[in-house]
PDB file of C-alpha atoms in Angstrom:
ATOM      1  CA  MET R1387       0.280  -0.080  -0.223  1.00 39.00           C
ATOM      2  CA  SER R1388       3.090   2.364   0.231  1.00 43.00           C
ATOM      3  CA  ASP R1389       3.347   2.605  -2.892  1.00 57.00           C
ATOM      4  CA  LYS R1390       0.241   4.789  -3.130  1.00 75.00           C
ATOM      5  CA  PHE R1391       1.785   7.488  -1.028  1.00 89.00           C
ATOM      6  CA  THR R1392       4.211   9.172  -3.033  1.00 93.00           C
ATOM      7  CA  GLN R1393       4.486  13.018  -4.482  1.00 95.00           C
ATOM      8  CA  GLY R1394       0.789  13.687  -5.998  1.00 96.00           C
ATOM      9  CA  THR R1395      -1.061  11.510  -3.785  1.00 96.00           C
ATOM     10  CA  THR R1396      -4.330  13.052  -3.297  1.00 96.00           C
ATOM     11  CA  ILE R1397      -6.130  13.054   0.302  1.00 96.00           C
ATOM     12  CA  GLU R1398      -9.420  13.357   0.954  1.00 95.00           C
ATOM     13  CA  TYR R1399     -11.415  15.317   3.984  1.00 96.00           C
ATOM     14  CA  VAL R1400      -8.130  17.359   4.297  1.00 97.00           C
ATOM     15  CA  ARG R1401      -8.686  20.420   6.804  1.00 97.00           C
ATOM     16  CA  SER R1402      -7.645  24.027   5.422  1.00 97.00           C
ATOM     17  CA  ALA R1403      -6.964  27.087   7.854  1.00 96.00           C
ATOM     18  CA  LYS R1404      -7.833  29.043   4.688  1.00 96.00           C
ATOM     19  CA  TYR R1405     -11.038  27.051   3.870  1.00 96.00           C
ATOM     20  CA  PRO R1406     -12.161  26.143   7.431  1.00 95.00           C
ATOM     21  CA  SER R1407     -15.515  24.894   6.610  1.00 93.00           C
ATOM     22  CA  ILE R1408     -14.625  22.954   3.241  1.00 95.00           C
ATOM     23  CA  LYS R1409     -13.532  19.068   3.136  1.00 95.00           C
ATOM     24  CA  CYS R1410     -10.761  19.703   1.036  1.00 96.00           C
ATOM     25  CA  GLU R1411      -8.553  17.406  -0.769  1.00 96.00           C
ATOM     26  CA  GLY R1412      -4.730  17.432  -0.187  1.00 97.00           C
ATOM     27  CA  ILE R1413      -2.257  16.854  -2.786  1.00 97.00           C
ATOM     28  CA  VAL R1414       1.478  15.700  -1.426  1.00 97.00           C
ATOM     29  CA  ILE R1415       4.131  17.886  -3.033  1.00 96.00           C
ATOM     30  CA  SER R1416       6.778  16.706  -0.766  1.00 94.00           C
ATOM     31  CA  ALA R1417      10.090  14.783  -2.562  1.00 92.00           C
ATOM     32  CA  ARG R1418       9.067  11.173  -3.543  1.00 90.00           C
ATOM     33  CA  CYS R1419      12.681  10.041  -2.067  1.00 89.00           C
ATOM     34  CA  ASP R1420      11.941  11.504   1.576  1.00 89.00           C
ATOM     35  CA  LEU R1421       8.224  10.155   1.192  1.00 87.00           C
ATOM     36  CA  ALA R1422       9.465   6.500   0.329  1.00 84.00           C
ATOM     37  CA  GLN R1423      12.292   6.458   3.030  1.00 82.00           C
ATOM     38  CA  GLU R1424      10.467   8.054   5.294  1.00 78.00           C
ATOM     39  CA  LYS R1425      13.195  10.666   6.104  1.00 80.00           C
ATOM     40  CA  ILE R1426      10.956  13.489   7.271  1.00 90.00           C
ATOM     41  CA  SER R1427       8.710  13.715  10.369  1.00 92.00           C
ATOM     42  CA  GLN R1428       5.980  15.980   8.331  1.00 94.00           C
ATOM     43  CA  PHE R1429       5.153  16.146   4.722  1.00 95.00           C
ATOM     44  CA  HIS R1430       3.314  18.971   2.956  1.00 96.00           C
ATOM     45  CA  CYS R1431       0.112  19.064   0.638  1.00 97.00           C
ATOM     46  CA  LEU R1432      -1.457  21.962  -1.218  1.00 97.00           C
ATOM     47  CA  SER R1433      -5.416  22.308  -0.897  1.00 98.00           C
ATOM     48  CA  ALA R1434      -7.701  21.476  -3.661  1.00 98.00           C
ATOM     49  CA  MET R1435     -11.307  21.214  -4.364  1.00 97.00           C
ATOM     50  CA  ASN R1436     -13.731  20.021  -7.006  1.00 96.00           C
ATOM     51  CA  ILE R1437     -14.039  22.390  -9.648  1.00 96.00           C
ATOM     52  CA  ASP R1438     -17.795  22.769  -9.085  1.00 96.00           C
ATOM     53  CA  LYS R1439     -16.978  23.479  -5.406  1.00 96.00           C
ATOM     54  CA  TRP R1440     -14.447  26.043  -6.219  1.00 97.00           C
ATOM     55  CA  ILE R1441     -16.698  27.805  -8.638  1.00 97.00           C
ATOM     56  CA  TYR R1442     -19.283  28.447  -5.577  1.00 95.00           C
ATOM     57  CA  GLU R1443     -16.750  28.842  -2.772  1.00 94.00           C
ATOM     58  CA  VAL R1444     -13.699  30.640  -4.681  1.00 95.00           C
ATOM     59  CA  LEU R1445     -14.766  31.894  -8.225  1.00 96.00           C
ATOM     60  CA  PHE R1446     -18.059  33.628  -6.797  1.00 95.00           C
ATOM     61  CA  GLU R1447     -15.908  35.604  -4.481  1.00 92.00           C
ATOM     62  CA  ASN R1448     -13.725  36.525  -7.015  1.00 94.00           C
ATOM     63  CA  VAL R1449     -16.312  37.517  -9.273  1.00 94.00           C
ATOM     64  CA  ILE R1450     -17.889  40.015  -6.825  1.00 92.00           C
ATOM     65  CA  TYR R1451     -14.589  41.962  -6.489  1.00 90.00           C
ATOM     66  CA  GLU R1452     -14.306  41.762 -10.593  1.00 89.00           C
ATOM     67  CA  ARG R1453     -17.464  43.453 -10.291  1.00 89.00           C
ATOM     68  CA  LYS R1454     -16.905  45.910  -7.408  1.00 86.00           C
ATOM     69  CA  ASN R1455     -13.557  46.802  -9.202  1.00 86.00           C
ATOM     70  CA  SER R1456     -15.607  47.747 -12.762  1.00 86.00           C
ATOM     71  CA  ILE R1457     -18.091  49.501 -10.605  1.00 86.00           C
ATOM     72  CA  SER R1458     -15.516  51.911  -8.992  1.00 86.00           C
ATOM     73  CA  GLY R1459     -13.814  52.002 -12.796  1.00 85.00           C
ATOM     74  CA  ASN R1460     -16.822  53.624 -13.813  1.00 84.00           C
ATOM     75  CA  ILE R1461     -17.185  55.889 -10.921  1.00 87.00           C
ATOM     76  CA  LYS R1462     -13.861  57.021 -11.240  1.00 86.00           C
ATOM     77  CA  LYS R1463     -14.443  57.740 -14.505  1.00 86.00           C
ATOM     78  CA  TYR R1464     -17.392  59.660 -14.095  1.00 85.00           C
ATOM     79  CA  CYS R1465     -15.477  61.836 -11.430  1.00 87.00           C
ATOM     80  CA  GLU R1466     -12.739  62.672 -13.740  1.00 86.00           C
ATOM     81  CA  GLN R1467     -15.548  64.073 -16.277  1.00 86.00           C
ATOM     82  CA  LYS R1468     -17.188  66.275 -13.739  1.00 85.00           C
ATOM     83  CA  ASN R1469     -13.777  67.159 -11.837  1.00 89.00           C
ATOM     84  CA  LEU R1470     -14.938  65.287  -8.777  1.00 87.00           C
ATOM     85  CA  ASP R1471     -12.766  63.761  -5.971  1.00 87.00           C
ATOM     86  CA  TYR R1472     -12.811  60.284  -6.706  1.00 85.00           C
ATOM     87  CA  GLY R1473     -10.049  59.410  -3.697  1.00 83.00           C
ATOM     88  CA  THR R1474     -12.707  61.578  -1.321  1.00 83.00           C
ATOM     89  CA  LEU R1475     -15.909  59.535  -2.422  1.00 83.00           C
ATOM     90  CA  TYR R1476     -14.219  56.343  -2.050  1.00 78.00           C
ATOM     91  CA  GLY R1477     -14.124  56.255   1.385  1.00 79.00           C
ATOM     92  CA  MET R1478     -17.470  57.436   2.225  1.00 83.00           C
ATOM     93  CA  ALA R1479     -20.786  55.549   2.673  1.00 85.00           C
ATOM     94  CA  VAL R1480     -22.807  54.355  -0.371  1.00 85.00           C
ATOM     95  CA  ASP R1481     -25.756  56.759   0.616  1.00 87.00           C
ATOM     96  CA  SER R1482     -23.310  59.780   0.572  1.00 88.00           C
ATOM     97  CA  VAL R1483     -21.483  58.857  -2.625  1.00 86.00           C
ATOM     98  CA  ARG R1484     -24.501  58.679  -4.282  1.00 87.00           C
ATOM     99  CA  GLN R1485     -26.317  62.400  -3.007  1.00 87.00           C
ATOM    100  CA  ILE R1486     -23.020  63.702  -4.389  1.00 87.00           C
ATOM    101  CA  LEU R1487     -22.883  61.965  -7.816  1.00 89.00           C
ATOM    102  CA  MET R1488     -26.578  62.136  -8.042  1.00 88.00           C
ATOM    103  CA  LYS R1489     -26.380  66.295  -7.679  1.00 86.00           C
ATOM    104  CA  SER R1490     -23.860  66.497 -10.875  1.00 87.00           C
ATOM    105  CA  ALA R1491     -25.793  64.214 -13.090  1.00 84.00           C
ATOM    106  CA  SER R1492     -28.143  65.587 -15.465  1.00 86.00           C
ATOM    107  CA  GLN R1493     -31.479  63.640 -15.831  1.00 81.00           C
ATOM    108  CA  LYS R1494     -30.158  60.917 -17.911  1.00 83.00           C
ATOM    109  CA  GLU R1495     -27.342  60.425 -15.819  1.00 86.00           C
ATOM    110  CA  GLN R1496     -29.201  59.864 -12.921  1.00 87.00           C
ATOM    111  CA  LYS R1497     -30.684  56.828 -13.835  1.00 86.00           C
ATOM    112  CA  SER R1498     -27.187  55.093 -14.678  1.00 86.00           C
ATOM    113  CA  ILE R1499     -25.815  56.604 -11.377  1.00 87.00           C
ATOM    114  CA  GLN R1500     -28.993  55.174  -9.792  1.00 88.00           C
ATOM    115  CA  LYS R1501     -28.387  51.554 -11.571  1.00 87.00           C
ATOM    116  CA  ILE R1502     -24.674  51.475 -10.504  1.00 86.00           C
ATOM    117  CA  ILE R1503     -25.756  52.357  -6.851  1.00 88.00           C
ATOM    118  CA  ASP R1504     -28.153  49.640  -6.685  1.00 88.00           C
ATOM    119  CA  GLU R1505     -25.497  47.266  -7.659  1.00 86.00           C
ATOM    120  CA  ILE R1506     -23.158  48.199  -5.161  1.00 86.00           C
ATOM    121  CA  ASN R1507     -25.675  47.691  -2.623  1.00 86.00           C
ATOM    122  CA  ASN R1508     -26.423  44.074  -3.800  1.00 86.00           C
ATOM    123  CA  ILE R1509     -22.448  43.314  -3.926  1.00 86.00           C
ATOM    124  CA  GLU R1510     -22.013  44.647  -0.594  1.00 83.00           C
ATOM    125  CA  GLY R1511     -24.926  42.380   0.659  1.00 84.00           C
ATOM    126  CA  LEU R1512     -23.366  39.280  -0.751  1.00 85.00           C
ATOM    127  CA  LEU R1513     -20.082  39.948   0.827  1.00 81.00           C
ATOM    128  CA  LYS R1514     -21.421  40.767   4.192  1.00 78.00           C
ATOM    129  CA  THR R1515     -24.269  37.776   4.468  1.00 76.00           C
ATOM    130  CA  LYS R1516     -23.941  33.889   4.270  1.00 84.00           C
ATOM    131  CA  VAL R1517     -25.279  33.290   0.534  1.00 88.00           C
ATOM    132  CA  GLU R1518     -27.102  30.489  -0.361  1.00 91.00           C
ATOM    133  CA  LYS R1519     -25.911  28.288  -3.289  1.00 92.00           C
ATOM    134  CA  LYS R1520     -29.330  28.919  -5.502  1.00 92.00           C
ATOM    135  CA  GLU R1521     -28.574  32.984  -5.017  1.00 91.00           C
ATOM    136  CA  LYS R1522     -24.830  32.218  -5.901  1.00 92.00           C
ATOM    137  CA  LYS R1523     -25.820  30.650  -8.926  1.00 94.00           C
ATOM    138  CA  ALA R1524     -28.196  33.454 -10.001  1.00 92.00           C
ATOM    139  CA  PHE R1525     -25.417  35.639  -9.595  1.00 92.00           C
ATOM    140  CA  LEU R1526     -22.966  33.867 -11.510  1.00 94.00           C
ATOM    141  CA  PHE R1527     -25.426  33.275 -14.469  1.00 94.00           C
ATOM    142  CA  LYS R1528     -26.146  37.305 -14.510  1.00 91.00           C
ATOM    143  CA  ASN R1529     -22.305  37.757 -14.823  1.00 92.00           C
ATOM    144  CA  LYS R1530     -21.577  34.625 -17.270  1.00 94.00           C
ATOM    145  CA  LYS R1531     -19.006  36.035 -19.576  1.00 93.00           C
ATOM    146  CA  ILE R1532     -16.998  36.654 -16.470  1.00 93.00           C
ATOM    147  CA  VAL R1533     -17.180  33.539 -15.466  1.00 95.00           C
ATOM    148  CA  GLU R1534     -16.362  31.931 -18.908  1.00 95.00           C
ATOM    149  CA  SER R1535     -13.298  34.305 -18.960  1.00 94.00           C
ATOM    150  CA  LYS R1536     -12.255  33.498 -15.877  1.00 95.00           C
ATOM    151  CA  LEU R1537     -12.598  29.559 -16.226  1.00 95.00           C
ATOM    152  CA  LYS R1538     -10.689  29.860 -19.892  1.00 95.00           C
ATOM    153  CA  SER R1539      -7.819  31.620 -17.890  1.00 95.00           C
ATOM    154  CA  LEU R1540      -7.944  28.674 -15.321  1.00 96.00           C
ATOM    155  CA  TYR R1541      -7.676  25.869 -18.059  1.00 96.00           C
ATOM    156  CA  ASN R1542      -4.987  28.030 -19.813  1.00 94.00           C
ATOM    157  CA  SER R1543      -2.811  28.077 -16.605  1.00 94.00           C
ATOM    158  CA  SER R1544      -3.292  31.826 -16.301  1.00 93.00           C
ATOM    159  CA  PHE R1545      -5.596  32.307 -13.348  1.00 94.00           C
ATOM    160  CA  PRO R1546      -3.628  33.660 -10.724  1.00 90.00           C
ATOM    161  CA  LYS R1547      -2.361  31.379  -7.263  1.00 93.00           C
ATOM    162  CA  PHE R1548      -4.353  28.530  -8.768  1.00 96.00           C
ATOM    163  CA  ALA R1549      -4.164  25.406 -10.994  1.00 97.00           C
ATOM    164  CA  PHE R1550      -6.370  23.101 -12.614  1.00 97.00           C
ATOM    165  CA  ILE R1551      -5.704  19.300 -12.724  1.00 97.00           C
ATOM    166  CA  PRO R1552      -8.279  17.324 -15.508  1.00 96.00           C
ATOM    167  CA  GLU R1553      -9.826  14.244 -14.033  1.00 95.00           C
ATOM    168  CA  LYS R1554      -7.672  12.079 -16.560  1.00 94.00           C
ATOM    169  CA  ALA R1555      -4.578  13.152 -14.444  1.00 95.00           C
ATOM    170  CA  TYR R1556      -5.706  11.219 -11.282  1.00 94.00           C
ATOM    171  CA  SER R1557      -8.635   8.625 -12.512  1.00 92.00           C
ATOM    172  CA  THR R1558     -10.130   6.597 -15.271  1.00 91.00           C
ATOM    173  CA  ARG R1559     -12.213   9.424 -16.577  1.00 91.00           C
ATOM    174  CA  LYS R1560     -11.565  11.350 -19.446  1.00 87.00           C
ATOM    175  CA  SER R1561     -12.873  14.827 -18.847  1.00 90.00           C
ATOM    176  CA  ASN R1562     -10.851  17.776 -19.748  1.00 91.00           C
ATOM    177  CA  VAL R1563     -13.085  20.082 -17.826  1.00 93.00           C
ATOM    178  CA  LYS R1564     -14.068  18.373 -14.836  1.00 95.00           C
ATOM    179  CA  GLY R1565     -11.082  18.136 -12.298  1.00 96.00           C
ATOM    180  CA  LEU R1566      -9.495  19.656  -9.337  1.00 97.00           C
ATOM    181  CA  VAL R1567      -8.661  23.162  -8.658  1.00 98.00           C
ATOM    182  CA  VAL R1568      -5.284  23.581  -6.428  1.00 98.00           C
ATOM    183  CA  ASP R1569      -4.545  26.778  -4.389  1.00 97.00           C
ATOM    184  CA  LEU R1570      -1.231  27.170  -5.104  1.00 96.00           C
ATOM    185  CA  GLN R1571      -0.421  29.249  -1.892  1.00 94.00           C
ATOM    186  CA  ASP R1572      -2.362  27.160   0.505  1.00 96.00           C
ATOM    187  CA  VAL R1573       0.506  24.678   1.781  1.00 96.00           C
ATOM    188  CA  ILE R1574      -0.733  22.223   4.597  1.00 97.00           C
ATOM    189  CA  GLN R1575       1.649  20.574   7.056  1.00 96.00           C
ATOM    190  CA  LEU R1576       0.766  16.831   7.965  1.00 95.00           C
ATOM    191  CA  ASP R1577       2.096  14.565  10.794  1.00 93.00           C
ATOM    192  CA  MET R1578       3.870  11.552   8.891  1.00 92.00           C
ATOM    193  CA  LYS R1579       2.394   9.321  11.705  1.00 92.00           C
ATOM    194  CA  VAL R1580      -0.841   9.296   9.693  1.00 93.00           C
ATOM    195  CA  LYS R1581       0.530   7.776   6.706  1.00 92.00           C
ATOM    196  CA  GLU R1582       0.454   4.171   7.544  1.00 91.00           C
ATOM    197  CA  PRO R1583      -3.062   4.143   9.089  1.00 92.00           C
ATOM    198  CA  MET R1584      -4.759   6.193   6.541  1.00 91.00           C
ATOM    199  CA  LEU R1585      -3.119   3.725   3.626  1.00 90.00           C
ATOM    200  CA  ALA R1586      -4.689   0.561   5.754  1.00 90.00           C
ATOM    201  CA  TYR R1587      -8.057   2.456   5.877  1.00 91.00           C
ATOM    202  CA  GLU R1588      -8.115   2.866   9.278  1.00 92.00           C
ATOM    203  CA  TYR R1589      -9.385   6.556   9.421  1.00 94.00           C
ATOM    204  CA  ASP R1590     -12.864   5.417   9.023  1.00 94.00           C
ATOM    205  CA  TYR R1591     -15.316   7.096  12.020  1.00 93.00           C
ATOM    206  CA  ALA R1592     -17.937   4.387  12.158  1.00 91.00           C
ATOM    207  CA  LEU R1593     -15.046   1.920  12.809  1.00 89.00           C
ATOM    208  CA  GLN R1594     -12.551   3.984  15.043  1.00 89.00           C
ATOM    209  CA  LYS R1595     -13.458   3.368  18.840  1.00 87.00           C
ATOM    210  CA  SER R1596     -10.842   5.519  20.540  1.00 90.00           C
ATOM    211  CA  GLN R1597     -12.446   8.926  21.554  1.00 93.00           C
ATOM    212  CA  GLU R1598      -8.769  10.189  21.705  1.00 93.00           C
ATOM    213  CA  MET R1599      -7.834   8.861  18.160  1.00 92.00           C
ATOM    214  CA  LYS R1600     -10.903  10.418  17.067  1.00 93.00           C
ATOM    215  CA  GLU R1601      -9.641  13.742  18.233  1.00 93.00           C
ATOM    216  CA  TYR R1602      -6.010  13.599  17.191  1.00 93.00           C
ATOM    217  CA  ILE R1603      -7.312  12.449  13.498  1.00 94.00           C
ATOM    218  CA  ASN R1604      -9.589  15.331  13.344  1.00 94.00           C
ATOM    219  CA  LYS R1605      -6.650  18.029  13.765  1.00 93.00           C
ATOM    220  CA  TYR R1606      -5.863  17.144  10.357  1.00 94.00           C
ATOM    221  CA  PHE R1607      -8.900  16.029   8.857  1.00 96.00           C
ATOM    222  CA  PHE R1608     -12.755  16.125   9.170  1.00 96.00           C
ATOM    223  CA  PHE R1609     -13.780  13.394  11.335  1.00 95.00           C
ATOM    224  CA  GLU R1610     -16.718  14.402  13.074  1.00 93.00           C
ATOM    225  CA  SER R1611     -19.773  12.189  11.632  1.00 92.00           C
ATOM    226  CA  GLU R1612     -20.156   8.479  10.881  1.00 91.00           C
ATOM    227  CA  SER R1613     -19.968   9.127   6.971  1.00 91.00           C
ATOM    228  CA  ASP R1614     -16.132  10.706   7.851  1.00 93.00           C
ATOM    229  CA  PHE R1615     -13.317   8.242   6.022  1.00 94.00           C
ATOM    230  CA  VAL R1616      -9.811   9.518   4.938  1.00 94.00           C
ATOM    231  CA  ILE R1617      -8.483   7.845   2.211  1.00 92.00           C
ATOM    232  CA  ALA R1618      -5.391   8.525  -0.083  1.00 91.00           C
ATOM    233  CA  ASP R1619      -6.296   6.182  -3.149  1.00 83.00           C
ATOM    234  CA  SER R1620      -5.690   8.561  -6.010  1.00 92.00           C
ATOM    235  CA  VAL R1621      -2.521   9.647  -7.065  1.00 95.00           C
ATOM    236  CA  VAL R1622      -1.996  12.871  -9.954  1.00 96.00           C
ATOM    237  CA  THR R1623       0.432  11.401 -12.540  1.00 93.00           C
ATOM    238  CA  SER R1624       3.098  12.583 -14.700  1.00 93.00           C
ATOM    239  CA  PRO R1625       3.299  15.208 -16.250  1.00 95.00           C
ATOM    240  CA  TRP R1626       0.246  16.840 -14.236  1.00 96.00           C
ATOM    241  CA  ILE R1627       2.269  16.722 -10.833  1.00 96.00           C
ATOM    242  CA  GLU R1628       5.411  17.957 -12.364  1.00 96.00           C
ATOM    243  CA  TYR R1629       2.772  20.977 -13.875  1.00 96.00           C
ATOM    244  CA  VAL R1630       1.373  21.391 -10.272  1.00 96.00           C
ATOM    245  CA  LEU R1631       4.811  21.643  -8.718  1.00 95.00           C
ATOM    246  CA  GLN R1632       6.129  24.186 -11.500  1.00 94.00           C
ATOM    247  CA  MET R1633       3.075  26.486 -11.024  1.00 94.00           C
ATOM    248  CA  PHE R1634       3.621  26.032  -7.415  1.00 94.00           C
ATOM    249  CA  ALA R1635       7.215  27.624  -7.753  1.00 91.00           C
ATOM    250  CA  ASN R1636       5.941  30.377 -10.002  1.00 88.00           C
ATOM    251  CA  SER R1637       3.442  31.385  -7.778  1.00 84.00           C
ATOM    252  CA  PHE R1638       5.731  31.986  -4.654  1.00 74.00           C
ATOM    253  CA  ILE R1639       8.154  33.565  -7.498  1.00 70.00           C
ATOM    254  CA  ARG R1640       5.535  36.088  -8.838  1.00 60.00           C
ATOM    255  CA  ILE R1641       5.362  39.909  -7.637  1.00 59.00           C
ATOM    256  CA  GLY R1642       2.122  41.465  -7.432  1.00 62.00           C
ATOM    257  CA  VAL R1643       1.616  44.666  -8.917  1.00 65.00           C
ATOM    258  CA  ASP R1644      -1.799  46.901  -9.567  1.00 68.00           C
ATOM    259  CA  ASN R1645      -3.250  46.369 -13.001  1.00 70.00           C
ATOM    260  CA  ALA R1646      -4.609  48.828 -15.386  1.00 73.00           C
ATOM    261  CA  LEU R1647      -8.431  49.209 -14.756  1.00 68.00           C
ATOM    262  CA  SER R1648     -10.761  48.062 -17.560  1.00 69.00           C
ATOM    263  CA  TYR R1649     -12.120  51.528 -18.678  1.00 68.00           C
ATOM    264  CA  GLU R1650      -8.289  52.415 -18.675  1.00 74.00           C
ATOM    265  CA  ILE R1651      -7.539  50.304 -21.005  1.00 78.00           C
ATOM    266  CA  GLU R1652     -10.660  50.724 -23.097  1.00 76.00           C
ATOM    267  CA  ASP R1653      -9.495  54.561 -23.275  1.00 76.00           C
ATOM    268  CA  TYR R1654      -6.211  53.601 -24.240  1.00 80.00           C
ATOM    269  CA  CYS R1655      -7.401  51.496 -27.231  1.00 82.00           C
ATOM    270  CA  THR R1656      -9.852  54.332 -28.332  1.00 78.00           C
ATOM    271  CA  ASN R1657      -7.060  56.767 -28.171  1.00 80.00           C
ATOM    272  CA  PHE R1658      -4.401  54.625 -29.898  1.00 77.00           C
ATOM    273  CA  PHE R1659      -6.706  53.846 -32.788  1.00 74.00           C
ATOM    274  CA  MET R1660      -7.861  57.441 -33.035  1.00 77.00           C
ATOM    275  CA  GLU R1661      -4.252  58.913 -33.604  1.00 69.00           C
ATOM    276  CA  ASP R1662      -4.050  57.312 -37.012  1.00 60.00           C
ATOM    277  CA  ASN R1663      -7.176  59.567 -38.207  1.00 60.00           C
ATOM    278  CA  LYS R1664      -5.992  62.757 -37.109  1.00 54.00           C
TER     279      LYS R1664
END
């Protein structure tokens, strides 16, 4: 059974401090030789989750902030046109922002501003409250183009801090769009002592009688109910595990910088093409 435990092994029901309520999968990234020869007392994983779950738990929030940034860009552009101080407005309550923008707006512009304010209020509500899956799906559907664009980035290895592994990399299924999404910056450390009992299928809540052992297992894995069963039966094969490790290294090397807002890019393109016609 030890041949199942190597670089690329996927472990189910793993706890992540970054995603405390989600039963993640852990993809082992420690060196093969260290794992095989048991030279280490701890091993390391990257957290991962099924892509459907990732869309609801991670991409949903990402799309919210995308829309929020887009709205901020529209307000900033409007402020520039009306000689208003965007920096001052940015720190104000939404109602105060609405009043100031409305005073400087024409009747036609007021309708657009009210629409923007309504969306800001909607977004703030989504960020502050626990959102049901049905409501998340409705929001994602409303922003379908953004979702599709971000998923294309994920599938093409250009979504920051995450990597996609298709089912065919670790199972007999052949889908290119179903699979696991790996958080390249969520490193989880586990005790090497969990290896043998986990591979021997001993981490079955229904069979585990010792309360002390249940509490020990529950530190690392979700082990709280009769259905909880920690297994490590799948392995991400080559070249996919090497791809994950490469993306992991690049994720830590990359320096984050502020990017141009959408409206700034659009304005630049407009001005660029207009120059030839002058």
